[in-house]
């Protein structure tokens, strides 16, 4: 297979650190007594995102600046179960402005405590044998302290305490020209959404369509024994293969033609697999029970190529991160007027993440272990319901999301949800009211519409979701009368007797009906939509480290335009510079070989 290669210097860590510096410059005494904060307020009285965090805890100590000003330091653990994100607040009363720093714990297993210290300093203890971290506060005549220097460094992650903590600094994310124009139209031009919709209908319909020419092929070898289960295809077409012209991954195959529905290993990345298929080869007798919820596929999407990438969840951890701009926290324009409370700035009572700092990229600590990244779900503008029952409940059922145990927007019942637990377990399912009792155990979560495929416990088989062909009620493209066939991405969970796989699907031209049929054919227990319409919204890249060099391989070769160069220094999207869109990453488990 041809390899899509980008040079990245002498390794991933160097690429990330250099890319961040070049491209992201937007930017031991008595322990404290714990302070129990007030319960999280209702959405009507919420004032900041901190008020949304029901499990937060605080510690407070008295401090004194180098020039003798008395104040207090408060360390807020936003979710002690996750133990990753903290706010350090220095309150000097009326003498000088309050200072708030968003800290990230590089090793969440360590429990941080705040301690009293000598004048001009504040101390953080890590609960292990490592030295206590003493941070200098701002000095006399305005001389900056360690925290000020970190904040003004221009780094998205400014290391302090010998790298054990980072000060997160808000950055400006990179957006493609398409993103910039469409955001401008939606935010500033009257009927801008109608213009964007017209562009999608007229210019982007089938713009990324890829149709391979199937040919009969003698099998070149069995799939790796550790691979996911193959797709259920029509036995009469089980010997068909295609040569995917857009493929950018280096596949372990002696032939460029790939058998439809079979899995192939990705060279240099154990436990990562690729498969290609076209919907028309799927077996026609798949277990159903919901035939009315799936439309008949037309001749174009029946033959449109689908790429799937699978990750063995026994070997990888999954994490979610917000982009610098999306998804937003305010109101979507979609819900009917009766579902919007204009007295609130957003459905959760807030419309901004401050005082949290959104970086739009992974930290260098995590980037060194990252093996793949892909874009997340719909923007907030599209992430709520205009029609149907879900539009009339919970303020229009805005899609929720959680990062590092911090709730940015509450998870809503009835929505398809991809989430990870504190222990690292990856799950997908339709969120219920009862699931709200599980929030203490949720580390990351992203909701995006309603299910494409779900498991029917009565029959022991997967079936299409009930709203797959209900355009308005399913919020697939924003209009109950549209029938848009376009580039789409989705994700599903497949479980075999011994393994669980997260499968990412890239559909070059499809409706949700085609997506449901493909995920059902790949024996997925649950599947959900991600984003659509352009390569930047369906981006997936993997990172192969060989002899100290990083090779960035894109699922589709054209996705390489989303990465960047600063001179001769290469920086991959999400790892080397901030991005305005939310994303997922997969990191190899530290215990995995």
Coordinates of C-alpha atoms in Angstrom, one line a residue:
X1 CA 0.0 0.0 0.0
X2 CA 1.1 3.5 -0.7
X3 CA 2.0 5.4 2.5
X4 CA 0.9 8.9 3.3
X5 CA 3.9 10.3 5.2
X6 CA 4.6 13.6 6.9
X7 CA 8.0 14.4 8.3
X8 CA 8.0 15.3 12.0
X9 CA 11.5 15.8 13.2
X10 CA 12.9 13.4 15.7
X11 CA 9.8 12.1 17.4
X12 CA 6.3 12.9 18.5
X13 CA 7.2 14.8 21.7
X14 CA 9.6 17.1 19.9
X15 CA 7.0 17.7 17.2
X16 CA 4.3 18.6 19.7
X17 CA 6.5 20.8 21.9
X18 CA 7.9 22.7 18.9
X19 CA 4.6 23.0 17.2
X20 CA 3.0 24.3 20.4
X21 CA 5.7 27.0 20.8
X22 CA 5.6 28.0 17.1
X23 CA 1.9 27.8 16.4
X24 CA 0.0 28.2 19.6
X25 CA 1.3 31.5 21.1
X26 CA -2.0 33.1 21.4
X27 CA -1.5 32.7 24.1
X28 CA 6.0 21.8 54.1
X29 CA 3.9 23.2 57.0
X30 CA 0.3 22.6 58.2
X31 CA -2.1 21.2 55.6
X32 CA -5.2 23.2 54.8
X33 CA -8.6 22.3 56.2
X34 CA -11.0 21.1 53.4
X35 CA -13.9 23.5 52.6
X36 CA -17.1 21.9 51.4
X37 CA -18.6 24.1 48.7
X38 CA -22.3 24.8 48.3
X39 CA -24.3 22.3 46.3
X40 CA -24.3 22.8 42.6
X41 CA -27.0 25.3 41.7
X42 CA -29.9 24.8 39.3
X43 CA -29.4 26.0 35.7
X44 CA -31.5 29.1 36.4
X45 CA -29.0 30.3 39.1
X46 CA -25.8 29.0 37.6
X47 CA -23.2 31.7 37.3
X48 CA -20.1 29.9 36.0
X49 CA -19.1 26.5 34.8
X50 CA -17.8 25.8 38.3
X51 CA -21.3 25.8 39.6
X52 CA -22.2 22.9 37.2
X53 CA -19.7 20.6 38.9
X54 CA -21.6 18.6 41.6
X55 CA -18.6 16.7 42.9
X56 CA -16.1 19.5 43.3
X57 CA -14.1 20.0 46.5
X58 CA -12.1 22.9 47.9
X59 CA -9.1 23.6 50.2
X60 CA -8.3 27.1 51.4
X61 CA -5.3 28.6 53.1
X62 CA -4.2 32.0 54.1
X63 CA -1.4 33.5 52.0
X64 CA 0.6 36.7 51.9
X65 CA 2.2 38.4 48.9
X66 CA 5.8 39.4 48.9
X67 CA 4.8 43.0 49.5
X68 CA 2.8 42.2 52.5
X69 CA -0.8 41.9 51.1
X70 CA -2.9 39.4 53.0
X71 CA -5.2 37.1 51.0
X72 CA -6.3 33.5 50.6
X73 CA -5.5 30.7 48.2
X74 CA -8.2 28.2 47.2
X75 CA -7.5 24.9 45.4
X76 CA -10.7 23.6 43.7
X77 CA -10.6 20.0 42.6
X78 CA -13.3 20.0 39.9
X79 CA -13.8 16.3 40.1
X80 CA -11.9 14.4 42.8
X81 CA -12.8 11.0 41.2
X82 CA -10.9 12.1 38.1
X83 CA -8.4 14.3 39.9
X84 CA -7.1 15.9 36.7
X85 CA -8.3 19.5 36.6
X86 CA -8.0 22.1 39.4
X87 CA -8.5 25.8 39.8
X88 CA -6.1 27.8 42.0
X89 CA -7.7 31.1 43.1
X90 CA -5.7 33.8 44.8
X91 CA -8.0 36.3 46.4
X92 CA -6.5 39.6 47.6
X93 CA -9.8 41.3 48.6
X94 CA -10.2 44.8 47.4
X95 CA -6.4 45.5 47.2
X96 CA -5.8 43.8 43.8
X97 CA -7.8 41.7 41.3
X98 CA -8.5 38.0 42.0
X99 CA -6.3 35.6 40.1
X100 CA -7.5 32.3 38.8
X101 CA -5.3 29.6 37.2
X102 CA -6.5 26.4 35.5
X103 CA -4.1 23.6 36.5
X104 CA -3.8 20.2 35.0
X105 CA -2.4 17.3 37.0
X106 CA 0.0 15.3 34.8
X107 CA -0.4 12.2 37.0
X108 CA -4.0 12.1 38.3
X109 CA -3.1 9.2 40.7
X110 CA -1.5 11.8 42.8
X111 CA -3.7 13.7 45.3
X112 CA -3.0 17.4 45.5
X113 CA -3.3 19.4 48.7
X114 CA -2.7 23.0 49.4
X115 CA -0.5 24.1 52.3
X116 CA 0.4 27.2 54.1
X117 CA 3.7 28.7 53.2
X118 CA 6.1 31.5 53.9
X119 CA 5.2 35.0 52.7
X120 CA 5.3 35.4 48.9
X121 CA 4.7 31.7 48.2
X122 CA 2.0 29.0 48.1
X123 CA 2.7 25.3 48.4
X124 CA 1.2 22.3 46.7
X125 CA 1.8 18.8 48.1
X126 CA 1.4 15.8 45.8
X127 CA 0.7 13.1 48.4
X128 CA 3.7 11.0 47.4
X129 CA 7.4 11.1 48.1
X130 CA 8.1 13.8 45.6
X131 CA 9.1 17.3 47.0
X132 CA 6.4 19.8 47.8
X133 CA 6.1 22.4 45.1
X134 CA 6.7 26.0 46.3
X135 CA 5.3 28.6 43.9
X136 CA 6.4 32.2 44.0
X137 CA 3.6 34.7 44.0
X138 CA 3.8 38.1 42.4
X139 CA 6.6 40.1 44.0
X140 CA 6.9 43.7 45.1
X141 CA 6.6 46.4 42.4
X142 CA 4.7 44.0 40.2
X143 CA 7.5 41.5 39.6
X144 CA 5.9 38.4 38.1
X145 CA 5.8 35.2 40.1
X146 CA 5.9 31.6 38.7
X147 CA 2.2 31.5 38.0
X148 CA 2.3 34.8 36.1
X149 CA 5.2 33.7 34.1
X150 CA 3.4 30.5 33.2
X151 CA 0.3 32.5 32.1
X152 CA 2.3 34.9 29.9
X153 CA 4.4 32.2 28.4
X154 CA 2.3 31.8 25.3
X155 CA 2.2 28.1 25.8
X156 CA -1.1 26.2 25.9
X157 CA 0.4 24.0 28.6
X158 CA 3.0 25.9 30.7
X159 CA 4.8 23.4 33.0
X160 CA 5.3 24.2 36.7
X161 CA 6.4 22.1 39.7
X162 CA 9.1 20.4 37.6
X163 CA 6.4 19.3 35.1
X164 CA 4.2 17.7 37.6
X165 CA 1.5 20.4 36.9
X166 CA 0.7 22.6 33.9
X167 CA -1.0 25.9 33.8
X168 CA -3.5 25.7 31.0
X169 CA -3.8 28.8 28.9
X170 CA -6.6 29.6 26.6
X171 CA -5.5 29.6 23.0
X172 CA -7.0 30.5 19.6
X173 CA -7.7 27.4 17.5
X174 CA -7.0 26.9 13.9
X175 CA -10.0 26.8 11.6
X176 CA -10.1 25.9 7.9
X177 CA -11.3 28.5 5.4
X178 CA -14.5 26.6 5.1
X179 CA -15.0 26.7 8.9
X180 CA -14.2 30.4 9.0
X181 CA -16.7 31.3 6.3
X182 CA -19.5 29.2 7.6
X183 CA -19.1 30.4 11.1
X184 CA -19.1 34.0 9.9
X185 CA -22.3 33.5 7.9
X186 CA -24.1 31.8 10.8
X187 CA -23.0 34.4 13.4
X188 CA -23.2 37.6 11.4
X189 CA -25.2 37.4 8.2
X190 CA -29.0 37.5 8.2
X191 CA -30.3 34.0 7.1
X192 CA -26.7 32.8 7.0
X193 CA -27.8 29.3 8.0
X194 CA -29.9 29.2 4.8
X195 CA -26.9 30.2 2.7
X196 CA -24.8 27.5 4.3
X197 CA -27.5 24.9 3.7
X198 CA -27.8 25.9 0.1
X199 CA -24.0 25.5 -0.3
X200 CA -24.1 22.1 1.2
X201 CA -26.9 21.0 -1.1
X202 CA -25.5 22.4 -4.3
X203 CA -21.7 22.1 -3.9
X204 CA -21.0 19.4 -1.3
X205 CA -23.5 16.7 -2.3
X206 CA -21.3 13.7 -3.4
X207 CA -18.2 16.0 -3.4
X208 CA -16.2 13.2 -1.7
X209 CA -17.9 10.3 -3.3
X210 CA -15.5 7.4 -3.9
X211 CA -16.7 4.4 -5.8
X212 CA -14.3 1.5 -6.2
X213 CA -14.7 -1.0 -9.1
X214 CA -15.2 -4.4 -7.4
X215 CA -13.5 -7.3 -9.0
X216 CA -13.3 -11.0 -8.2
X217 CA -10.1 -11.7 -6.3
X218 CA -8.6 -14.9 -4.8
X219 CA -8.1 -14.4 -1.1
X220 CA -4.6 -13.4 -0.2
X221 CA -4.7 -14.6 3.3
X222 CA -6.9 -14.6 6.4
X223 CA -7.4 -11.6 8.6
X224 CA -5.2 -11.3 11.6
X225 CA -6.5 -13.6 14.4
X226 CA -6.8 -10.6 16.7
X227 CA -8.9 -8.6 14.2
X228 CA -12.5 -7.7 14.7
X229 CA -15.3 -9.8 13.3
X230 CA -15.7 -9.4 9.6
X231 CA -18.7 -7.9 8.0
X232 CA -21.7 -10.0 7.2
X233 CA -21.7 -10.0 3.4
X234 CA -23.8 -11.7 0.7
X235 CA -22.0 -15.1 0.1
X236 CA -22.3 -14.6 -3.6
X237 CA -20.1 -11.4 -3.3
X238 CA -17.7 -12.6 -0.7
X239 CA -14.9 -12.8 -3.2
X240 CA -15.0 -9.2 -4.3
X241 CA -12.3 -6.7 -3.7
X242 CA -11.7 -3.0 -4.5
X243 CA -8.6 -0.7 -4.7
X244 CA -9.4 2.3 -2.5
X245 CA -7.9 5.3 -4.2
X246 CA -8.2 7.7 -1.3
X247 CA -6.6 5.5 1.4
X248 CA -3.7 7.1 3.2
X249 CA -2.9 4.3 5.7
X250 CA -0.2 1.8 5.2
X251 CA -1.9 -1.6 5.2
X252 CA -0.4 -4.9 5.8
X253 CA -1.4 -6.4 2.4
X254 CA 0.6 -7.7 -0.5
X255 CA -2.0 -6.4 -2.9
X256 CA -3.5 -2.9 -3.2
X257 CA -6.9 -4.4 -3.7
X258 CA -8.7 -5.2 -0.5
X259 CA -11.4 -7.8 0.1
X260 CA -14.7 -6.2 0.9
X261 CA -15.7 -6.6 4.5
X262 CA -12.4 -8.1 5.7
X263 CA -9.9 -6.6 8.1
X264 CA -6.2 -5.8 7.6
X265 CA -3.6 -4.7 10.0
X266 CA -2.1 -1.2 9.9
X267 CA 1.7 -1.5 9.6
X268 CA 3.6 -0.3 12.6
X269 CA 0.5 -0.1 14.7
X270 CA -0.4 -3.3 16.5
X271 CA -4.1 -3.7 17.4
X272 CA -5.3 -1.2 14.8
X273 CA -7.1 -2.5 11.7
X274 CA -8.7 -1.3 8.5
X275 CA -11.6 -2.6 6.4
X276 CA -13.4 -1.3 3.4
X277 CA -16.9 -2.1 2.1
X278 CA -19.7 -0.9 -0.2
X279 CA -23.2 -1.3 1.1
X280 CA -24.5 -3.3 -1.8
X281 CA -22.5 -6.3 -0.8
X282 CA -24.0 -6.5 2.7
X283 CA -26.2 -9.6 3.3
X284 CA -29.8 -8.8 2.6
X285 CA -31.0 -11.1 5.5
X286 CA -29.5 -9.1 8.4
X287 CA -31.6 -9.4 11.6
X288 CA -34.0 -6.5 11.4
X289 CA -37.3 -5.9 13.2
X290 CA -37.2 -2.2 12.2
X291 CA -37.4 -2.3 8.4
X292 CA -39.6 0.9 8.5
X293 CA -36.8 2.9 10.1
X294 CA -34.4 2.3 7.3
X295 CA -34.8 3.7 3.7
X296 CA -33.9 1.8 0.6
X297 CA -30.4 2.8 -0.5
X298 CA -30.1 4.4 -3.9
X299 CA -27.7 3.4 -6.6
X300 CA -25.0 5.9 -5.5
X301 CA -24.8 5.3 -1.8
X302 CA -25.1 1.5 -2.4
X303 CA -21.8 1.6 -4.3
X304 CA -20.1 4.4 -2.3
X305 CA -17.0 3.3 -0.5
X306 CA -16.9 3.1 3.2
X307 CA -13.6 3.0 5.2
X308 CA -13.6 1.6 8.8
X309 CA -10.7 1.7 11.3
X310 CA -10.9 -0.5 14.4
X311 CA -9.0 -0.1 17.7
X312 CA -8.7 -2.9 20.3
X313 CA -10.0 -1.3 23.5
X314 CA -8.0 -3.8 25.5
X315 CA -4.9 -2.0 24.3
X316 CA -6.0 1.7 24.1
X317 CA -7.6 4.3 26.2
X318 CA -10.1 6.8 24.7
X319 CA -10.3 10.5 25.7
X320 CA -12.4 13.5 24.5
X321 CA -11.4 17.1 24.3
X322 CA -13.2 20.3 23.4
X323 CA -12.0 22.6 20.6
X324 CA -11.2 26.2 21.3
X325 CA -14.4 27.3 19.6
X326 CA -16.7 24.3 19.3
X327 CA -18.9 23.0 20.6
X328 CA -20.1 26.2 22.2
X329 CA -22.1 26.4 25.5
X330 CA -24.9 28.9 24.6
X331 CA -28.2 28.3 22.9
X332 CA -28.6 26.5 19.6
X333 CA -31.0 28.3 17.2
X334 CA -32.8 25.0 16.5
X335 CA -35.2 24.4 19.3
X336 CA -38.7 25.9 19.1
X337 CA -39.2 29.1 21.0
X338 CA -41.2 27.4 23.8
X339 CA -38.1 25.3 24.6
X340 CA -35.7 28.3 25.0
X341 CA -35.5 30.3 28.3
X342 CA -34.3 33.7 27.2
X343 CA -33.5 34.6 30.8
X344 CA -30.6 32.1 30.6
X345 CA -27.4 32.6 28.5
X346 CA -27.5 28.9 27.6
X347 CA -29.4 25.7 28.3
X348 CA -27.1 25.0 31.3
X349 CA -27.2 28.5 32.6
X350 CA -23.8 29.5 31.1
X351 CA -22.5 30.4 27.7
X352 CA -18.7 30.3 28.3
X353 CA -16.2 28.0 29.9
X354 CA -14.3 30.7 31.9
X355 CA -12.5 30.5 34.2
X356 CA -11.4 27.2 32.6
X357 CA -8.9 27.4 29.8
X358 CA -9.7 25.5 26.6
X359 CA -6.5 24.6 24.7
X360 CA -7.9 22.7 21.7
X361 CA -5.0 20.3 21.8
X362 CA -3.6 17.4 23.9
X363 CA -0.9 18.0 26.4
X364 CA 2.7 17.0 25.5
X365 CA 2.5 14.5 28.3
X366 CA -0.4 12.7 26.6
X367 CA 0.7 13.4 23.0
X368 CA 3.8 11.1 23.4
X369 CA 1.4 8.1 23.9
X370 CA -1.2 9.1 21.3
X371 CA -1.7 6.7 18.4
X372 CA -4.8 8.2 16.7
X373 CA -7.0 11.3 16.7
X374 CA -10.4 12.0 15.1
X375 CA -12.9 14.8 15.0
X376 CA -15.9 14.7 17.4
X377 CA -19.5 15.7 16.8
X378 CA -21.8 18.5 15.7
X379 CA -21.3 22.1 16.7
X380 CA -23.7 23.6 19.2
X381 CA -25.6 25.4 16.5
X382 CA -26.6 22.0 15.1
X383 CA -26.5 20.1 18.4
X384 CA -30.1 20.4 19.4
X385 CA -33.5 19.4 18.0
X386 CA -35.9 21.5 15.9
X387 CA -38.6 18.8 15.5
X388 CA -40.0 15.9 17.4
X389 CA -40.3 14.9 21.0
X390 CA -36.7 15.7 21.9
X391 CA -37.1 19.3 20.8
X392 CA -39.9 19.8 23.4
X393 CA -38.0 18.5 26.4
X394 CA -34.9 19.7 28.3
X395 CA -34.7 23.0 26.4
X396 CA -34.5 21.2 23.1
X397 CA -32.1 18.4 24.2
X398 CA -28.8 20.1 23.5
X399 CA -26.1 17.6 23.0
X400 CA -24.0 17.2 26.2
X401 CA -20.3 16.8 26.7
X402 CA -17.8 16.1 29.5
X403 CA -14.0 16.4 29.6
X404 CA -11.8 15.1 32.4
X405 CA -14.9 14.7 34.6
X406 CA -15.9 18.3 34.1
X407 CA -19.4 18.9 32.9
X408 CA -19.5 21.5 30.2
X409 CA -23.1 20.7 29.1
X410 CA -25.3 18.2 30.9
X411 CA -25.9 14.8 29.3
X412 CA -29.5 14.6 28.0
X413 CA -31.8 11.6 28.1
X414 CA -32.6 10.0 24.8
X415 CA -29.3 10.9 23.1
X416 CA -26.6 8.7 21.7
X417 CA -23.6 8.9 24.0
X418 CA -19.9 7.8 23.7
X419 CA -18.3 7.9 27.1
X420 CA -15.4 6.6 29.2
X421 CA -15.5 5.9 32.9
X422 CA -13.0 6.8 35.6
X423 CA -11.5 3.4 35.3
X424 CA -11.0 3.8 31.5
X425 CA -13.9 1.6 30.3
X426 CA -15.3 2.8 27.0
X427 CA -19.1 2.6 26.5
X428 CA -21.8 3.7 24.0
X429 CA -25.5 3.8 24.6
X430 CA -28.6 6.0 24.7
X431 CA -28.4 8.1 27.9
X432 CA -31.3 7.7 30.3
X433 CA -32.6 9.7 33.2
X434 CA -31.3 6.9 35.5
X435 CA -27.9 7.3 34.0
X436 CA -27.5 10.7 35.7
X437 CA -26.8 8.7 38.8
X438 CA -23.6 7.5 37.1
X439 CA -22.1 10.9 36.6
X440 CA -19.6 10.5 39.5
X441 CA -18.0 7.7 37.4
X442 CA -17.9 9.5 34.0
X443 CA -14.5 10.9 32.9
X444 CA -15.3 11.9 29.3
X445 CA -18.5 11.9 27.3
X446 CA -19.9 13.3 24.0
X447 CA -23.5 13.1 22.8
X448 CA -24.5 13.4 19.1
X449 CA -28.1 12.8 18.1
X450 CA -29.8 9.5 18.3
X451 CA -28.6 5.9 17.7
X452 CA -27.9 4.5 14.3
X453 CA -27.7 1.0 15.7
X454 CA -28.7 -0.4 19.1
X455 CA -28.7 -3.8 20.7
X456 CA -32.0 -5.7 21.0
X457 CA -31.6 -7.9 24.1
X458 CA -34.7 -9.9 23.3
X459 CA -33.3 -11.2 20.0
X460 CA -29.6 -10.9 20.8
X461 CA -29.0 -8.9 17.6
X462 CA -28.3 -5.4 16.6
X463 CA -31.1 -3.4 14.8
X464 CA -31.3 0.1 13.3
X465 CA -32.3 2.9 15.6
X466 CA -36.0 3.9 15.5
X467 CA -35.3 7.3 14.0
X468 CA -32.7 6.5 11.4
X469 CA -34.8 7.7 8.5
X470 CA -36.7 10.4 10.4
X471 CA -34.8 13.5 9.3
X472 CA -36.3 16.0 11.6
X473 CA -36.9 13.8 14.6
X474 CA -33.4 12.3 14.3
X475 CA -31.8 15.7 13.6
X476 CA -29.7 14.1 10.9
X477 CA -29.3 17.2 8.8
X478 CA -31.6 19.8 10.3
X479 CA -34.7 19.6 8.1
X480 CA -37.6 17.2 8.1
X481 CA -37.9 17.5 4.3
X482 CA -34.3 17.1 3.3
X483 CA -32.8 13.9 2.0
X484 CA -29.1 14.8 1.9
X485 CA -26.6 12.2 0.9
X486 CA -23.2 13.5 1.9
X487 CA -19.9 12.6 3.4
X488 CA -20.5 11.4 7.0
X489 CA -18.6 9.8 9.9
X490 CA -19.7 7.6 12.7
X491 CA -18.5 5.3 15.5
X492 CA -19.6 2.0 16.9
X493 CA -18.7 -0.7 19.4
X494 CA -18.1 -4.3 18.4
X495 CA -17.8 -7.0 20.9
X496 CA -16.4 -10.5 20.2
X497 CA -16.0 -13.4 22.7
X498 CA -12.6 -12.0 23.8
X499 CA -12.3 -8.5 22.6
X500 CA -14.0 -5.1 22.3
X501 CA -13.3 -2.7 19.5
X502 CA -14.1 0.9 18.8
X503 CA -14.8 1.3 15.1
X504 CA -14.6 4.6 13.3
X505 CA -16.5 4.8 10.0
X506 CA -15.9 7.2 7.1
X507 CA -18.7 7.1 4.6
X508 CA -17.8 8.9 1.3
X509 CA -21.5 9.5 0.4
X510 CA -24.2 8.2 2.6
X511 CA -27.5 8.8 4.4
X512 CA -28.0 7.6 7.9
X513 CA -29.8 4.5 6.5
X514 CA -26.6 3.4 4.7
X515 CA -24.6 4.0 7.9
X516 CA -26.9 1.9 10.0
X517 CA -26.8 -1.0 7.5
X518 CA -23.0 -0.9 7.4
X519 CA -22.6 -0.8 11.2
X520 CA -25.1 -3.5 11.6
X521 CA -23.2 -5.7 9.1
X522 CA -20.1 -5.2 11.1
X523 CA -21.9 -6.7 14.1
X524 CA -21.9 -3.4 16.2
X525 CA -23.8 -3.5 19.4
X526 CA -24.3 0.3 19.2
X527 CA -23.5 3.0 16.7
X528 CA -23.8 6.8 16.5
X529 CA -23.2 9.6 14.1
X530 CA -20.3 12.0 14.5
X531 CA -19.9 14.8 12.0
X532 CA -20.3 15.3 8.2
X533 CA -19.9 17.3 5.0
X534 CA -16.1 17.9 4.8
X535 CA -12.7 16.3 5.4
X536 CA -12.0 18.6 8.4
X537 CA -15.2 17.3 10.0
X538 CA -14.4 13.6 9.3
X539 CA -10.6 13.7 10.0
X540 CA -8.8 10.7 11.3
X541 CA -5.0 10.3 11.6
X542 CA -2.7 7.7 13.1
X543 CA 0.8 8.2 14.4
X544 CA 3.5 5.6 13.8
X545 CA 6.8 6.0 15.5
X546 CA 9.8 4.3 13.8
X547 CA 13.4 4.8 14.8
X548 CA 12.8 8.0 16.6
X549 CA 10.7 9.5 13.7
X550 CA 7.0 10.2 13.5
X551 CA 5.0 9.2 10.6
X552 CA 1.5 10.7 10.3
X553 CA -0.8 8.7 8.2
X554 CA -4.3 9.9 7.4
X555 CA -7.3 7.7 6.8
X556 CA -7.9 9.7 3.6
X557 CA -4.8 11.2 1.9
X558 CA -6.6 14.5 1.4
X559 CA -6.9 15.0 5.1
X560 CA -3.2 15.9 5.2
X561 CA -4.1 19.5 4.4
X562 CA -5.5 19.9 7.9
X563 CA -2.0 19.6 9.4
X564 CA 0.5 22.5 9.4
X565 CA 4.0 23.6 8.9
X566 CA 5.9 26.4 10.6
X567 CA 9.0 26.7 8.4
X568 CA 10.4 23.2 8.2
X569 CA 8.7 22.1 11.5
X570 CA 5.7 19.9 11.1
X571 CA 2.8 19.9 13.5
X572 CA -0.1 17.4 13.3
X573 CA -3.7 18.6 14.0
X574 CA -4.8 18.3 17.6
X575 CA -1.3 17.3 18.7
X576 CA 0.9 20.1 17.5
X577 CA -1.4 23.1 17.5
X578 CA -4.8 24.2 18.9
X579 CA -7.8 23.4 16.8
X580 CA -11.3 25.0 17.0
X581 CA -13.1 21.6 16.8
X582 CA -13.6 19.0 19.5
X583 CA -11.9 15.6 19.0
X584 CA -11.2 12.2 20.4
X585 CA -7.7 10.6 20.9
X586 CA -6.6 7.0 21.5
X587 CA -3.6 6.4 23.6
X588 CA -1.9 3.1 24.2
X589 CA -2.5 1.8 27.7
X590 CA 0.7 2.2 29.8
X591 CA 0.4 -1.5 30.7
X592 CA -0.1 -2.6 27.1
X593 CA 2.9 -4.0 25.1

